[in-house]
C-alpha cells in the first residue's frame, strides 16, 4: 500500500517568531516508517525538528505524530497533516506557542 504525502510540500505559518513559508519533505526510511524533514522561516530558521511516532490515520489521508524542536528542549510537539491530492492542511501544537496552523499547503517540485 502506498504511503500518503510522500514528496515535497510548502505552506504558510504565521506565529510571532516565524511568519512565512515552511517547507518539508516526507519520505520513507529503511524500516518503512515516515520521515519528515522541515525548513522553518524567520527566527526559527536554524531550529531543528525531530518527528517520531508518525502514523497514518484510518481515513487514509492524515499523518499524525509527535516531535520535538531544538528551541524548546524536553518539550513535545503534536501534529497532524491531512492531504488531498496536491494540497494539505496542517496543525502543530507546541508548548508556549499553542496551535500553529499551516495554510495554503501545496506540493512543490523536488
PDB file of C-alpha atoms in Angstrom:
ATOM      1  CA  UNK A   1       0.000   0.000   0.000  1.00  0.00           C
ATOM      2  CA  UNK A   2       1.403   3.402  -0.973  1.00  0.00           C
ATOM      3  CA  UNK A   3       2.091   5.867   1.800  1.00  0.00           C
ATOM      4  CA  UNK A   4       0.321   9.207   1.732  1.00  0.00           C
ATOM      5  CA  UNK A   5       2.058  12.556   1.472  1.00  0.00           C
ATOM      6  CA  UNK A   6       5.362  11.283   0.092  1.00  0.00           C
ATOM      7  CA  UNK A   7       7.140  14.191  -1.605  1.00  0.00           C
ATOM      8  CA  UNK A   8       7.990  17.853  -1.054  1.00  0.00           C
ATOM      9  CA  UNK A   9       5.482  20.346   0.334  1.00  0.00           C
ATOM     10  CA  UNK A  10       5.192  24.006   1.308  1.00  0.00           C
ATOM     11  CA  UNK A  11       2.690  26.010   3.328  1.00  0.00           C
ATOM     12  CA  UNK A  12       2.417  29.220   5.298  1.00  0.00           C
ATOM     13  CA  UNK A  13       2.652  29.805   9.027  1.00  0.00           C
ATOM     14  CA  UNK A  14       2.005  32.996  10.946  1.00  0.00           C
ATOM     15  CA  UNK A  15       3.267  32.962  14.538  1.00  0.00           C
ATOM     16  CA  UNK A  16       5.191  35.576  16.480  1.00  0.00           C
ATOM     17  CA  UNK A  17       8.633  34.015  15.910  1.00  0.00           C
ATOM     18  CA  UNK A  18       8.114  32.768  12.381  1.00  0.00           C
ATOM     19  CA  UNK A  19       5.992  34.125   9.588  1.00  0.00           C
ATOM     20  CA  UNK A  20       6.274  32.871   6.065  1.00  0.00           C
ATOM     21  CA  UNK A  21       6.757  29.679   4.123  1.00  0.00           C
ATOM     22  CA  UNK A  22       7.591  26.402   5.787  1.00  0.00           C
ATOM     23  CA  UNK A  23       8.914  23.620   3.556  1.00  0.00           C
ATOM     24  CA  UNK A  24       9.061  19.947   4.325  1.00  0.00           C
ATOM     25  CA  UNK A  25       9.834  16.676   2.670  1.00  0.00           C
ATOM     26  CA  UNK A  26       8.049  13.461   3.580  1.00  0.00           C
ATOM     27  CA  UNK A  27       9.821  10.226   2.753  1.00  0.00           C
ATOM     28  CA  UNK A  28      10.009   6.625   3.889  1.00  0.00           C
ATOM     29  CA  UNK A  29      13.018   5.396   5.866  1.00  0.00           C
ATOM     30  CA  UNK A  30      14.696   1.990   5.541  1.00  0.00           C
ATOM     31  CA  UNK A  31      12.201   0.488   8.027  1.00  0.00           C
ATOM     32  CA  UNK A  32       9.183   1.717   6.055  1.00  0.00           C
ATOM     33  CA  UNK A  33       8.388   4.432   8.611  1.00  0.00           C
ATOM     34  CA  UNK A  34       7.555   8.011   7.721  1.00  0.00           C
ATOM     35  CA  UNK A  35      10.384  10.538   7.867  1.00  0.00           C
ATOM     36  CA  UNK A  36       9.805  14.310   7.749  1.00  0.00           C
ATOM     37  CA  UNK A  37      12.492  16.949   7.173  1.00  0.00           C
ATOM     38  CA  UNK A  38      11.436  20.561   7.847  1.00  0.00           C
ATOM     39  CA  UNK A  39      12.784  24.010   6.946  1.00  0.00           C
ATOM     40  CA  UNK A  40      11.234  26.813   9.019  1.00  0.00           C
ATOM     41  CA  UNK A  41      11.197  30.550   8.222  1.00  0.00           C
ATOM     42  CA  UNK A  42      12.145  33.613  10.255  1.00  0.00           C
ATOM     43  CA  UNK A  43      13.675  33.395  13.718  1.00  0.00           C
ATOM     44  CA  UNK A  44      13.156  29.613  13.681  1.00  0.00           C
ATOM     45  CA  UNK A  45      15.247  29.109  10.528  1.00  0.00           C
ATOM     46  CA  UNK A  46      18.049  27.344  12.446  1.00  0.00           C
ATOM     47  CA  UNK A  47      15.722  25.309  14.688  1.00  0.00           C
ATOM     48  CA  UNK A  48      15.799  21.549  14.225  1.00  0.00           C
ATOM     49  CA  UNK A  49      12.601  19.494  14.439  1.00  0.00           C
ATOM     50  CA  UNK A  50      12.659  15.753  15.013  1.00  0.00           C
ATOM     51  CA  UNK A  51       9.380  13.926  14.338  1.00  0.00           C
ATOM     52  CA  UNK A  52       8.614  10.477  15.761  1.00  0.00           C
ATOM     53  CA  UNK A  53       5.661   8.110  16.267  1.00  0.00           C
ATOM     54  CA  UNK A  54       4.336   9.099  12.831  1.00  0.00           C
ATOM     55  CA  UNK A  55       1.284   7.090  11.820  1.00  0.00           C
ATOM     56  CA  UNK A  56      -1.258   7.155   9.050  1.00  0.00           C
ATOM     57  CA  UNK A  57      -4.824   7.805  10.193  1.00  0.00           C
ATOM     58  CA  UNK A  58      -7.693   5.461   9.483  1.00  0.00           C
ATOM     59  CA  UNK A  59      -9.048   7.950   6.936  1.00  0.00           C
ATOM     60  CA  UNK A  60      -6.035   7.251   4.694  1.00  0.00           C
ATOM     61  CA  UNK A  61      -5.438  10.992   4.289  1.00  0.00           C
ATOM     62  CA  UNK A  62      -3.877  12.077   7.586  1.00  0.00           C
ATOM     63  CA  UNK A  63      -0.441  11.640   9.150  1.00  0.00           C
ATOM     64  CA  UNK A  64      -0.242  12.293  12.890  1.00  0.00           C
ATOM     65  CA  UNK A  65       2.728  12.210  15.182  1.00  0.00           C
ATOM     66  CA  UNK A  66       4.874  13.747  17.847  1.00  0.00           C
ATOM     67  CA  UNK A  67       8.101  15.639  17.754  1.00  0.00           C
ATOM     68  CA  UNK A  68      10.496  17.957  19.485  1.00  0.00           C
ATOM     69  CA  UNK A  69      12.160  21.188  18.467  1.00  0.00           C
ATOM     70  CA  UNK A  70      15.634  22.346  19.435  1.00  0.00           C
ATOM     71  CA  UNK A  71      14.438  25.732  20.754  1.00  0.00           C
ATOM     72  CA  UNK A  72      12.204  24.018  23.355  1.00  0.00           C
ATOM     73  CA  UNK A  73      14.379  21.201  24.774  1.00  0.00           C
ATOM     74  CA  UNK A  74      12.484  18.491  26.603  1.00  0.00           C
ATOM     75  CA  UNK A  75       9.094  19.691  25.347  1.00  0.00           C
ATOM     76  CA  UNK A  76       6.936  17.711  22.901  1.00  0.00           C
ATOM     77  CA  UNK A  77       5.065  18.817  19.801  1.00  0.00           C
ATOM     78  CA  UNK A  78       1.981  17.113  18.373  1.00  0.00           C
ATOM     79  CA  UNK A  79       0.947  17.450  14.773  1.00  0.00           C
ATOM     80  CA  UNK A  80      -1.471  16.365  12.101  1.00  0.00           C
ATOM     81  CA  UNK A  81      -1.293  16.825   8.339  1.00  0.00           C
ATOM     82  CA  UNK A  82      -4.267  16.000   6.110  1.00  0.00           C
ATOM     83  CA  UNK A  83      -3.629  15.536   2.390  1.00  0.00           C
ATOM     84  CA  UNK A  84      -5.997  15.842  -0.559  1.00  0.00           C
ATOM     85  CA  UNK A  85      -4.188  15.128  -3.851  1.00  0.00           C
ATOM     86  CA  UNK A  86      -1.705  18.042  -4.242  1.00  0.00           C
ATOM     87  CA  UNK A  87      -2.876  20.130  -1.269  1.00  0.00           C
ATOM     88  CA  UNK A  88      -2.815  19.761   2.515  1.00  0.00           C
ATOM     89  CA  UNK A  89      -3.739  21.428   5.781  1.00  0.00           C
ATOM     90  CA  UNK A  90      -1.710  21.038   8.940  1.00  0.00           C
ATOM     91  CA  UNK A  91      -1.657  21.909  12.592  1.00  0.00           C
ATOM     92  CA  UNK A  92       1.099  21.614  15.160  1.00  0.00           C
ATOM     93  CA  UNK A  93       0.503  22.038  18.888  1.00  0.00           C
ATOM     94  CA  UNK A  94       3.590  23.465  20.558  1.00  0.00           C
ATOM     95  CA  UNK A  95       4.195  24.326  24.216  1.00  0.00           C
ATOM     96  CA  UNK A  96       4.271  28.071  24.892  1.00  0.00           C
ATOM     97  CA  UNK A  97       3.200  28.935  21.305  1.00  0.00           C
ATOM     98  CA  UNK A  98      -0.062  26.940  21.164  1.00  0.00           C
ATOM     99  CA  UNK A  99      -1.601  25.813  17.865  1.00  0.00           C
ATOM    100  CA  UNK A 100       0.335  26.608  14.720  1.00  0.00           C
ATOM    101  CA  UNK A 101      -1.813  26.290  11.617  1.00  0.00           C
ATOM    102  CA  UNK A 102      -0.204  25.575   8.270  1.00  0.00           C
ATOM    103  CA  UNK A 103      -2.289  27.124   5.499  1.00  0.00           C
ATOM    104  CA  UNK A 104      -2.135  27.184   1.705  1.00  0.00           C
ATOM    105  CA  UNK A 105      -0.370  23.828   1.737  1.00  0.00           C
ATOM    106  CA  UNK A 106       0.666  22.517  -1.648  1.00  0.00           C
ATOM    107  CA  UNK A 107       3.020  20.074  -3.322  1.00  0.00           C
ATOM    108  CA  UNK A 108       6.237  21.573  -4.717  1.00  0.00           C
ATOM    109  CA  UNK A 109       8.798  20.314  -7.232  1.00  0.00           C
ATOM    110  CA  UNK A 110      11.600  18.302  -5.675  1.00  0.00           C
TER     111      UNK A 110
END
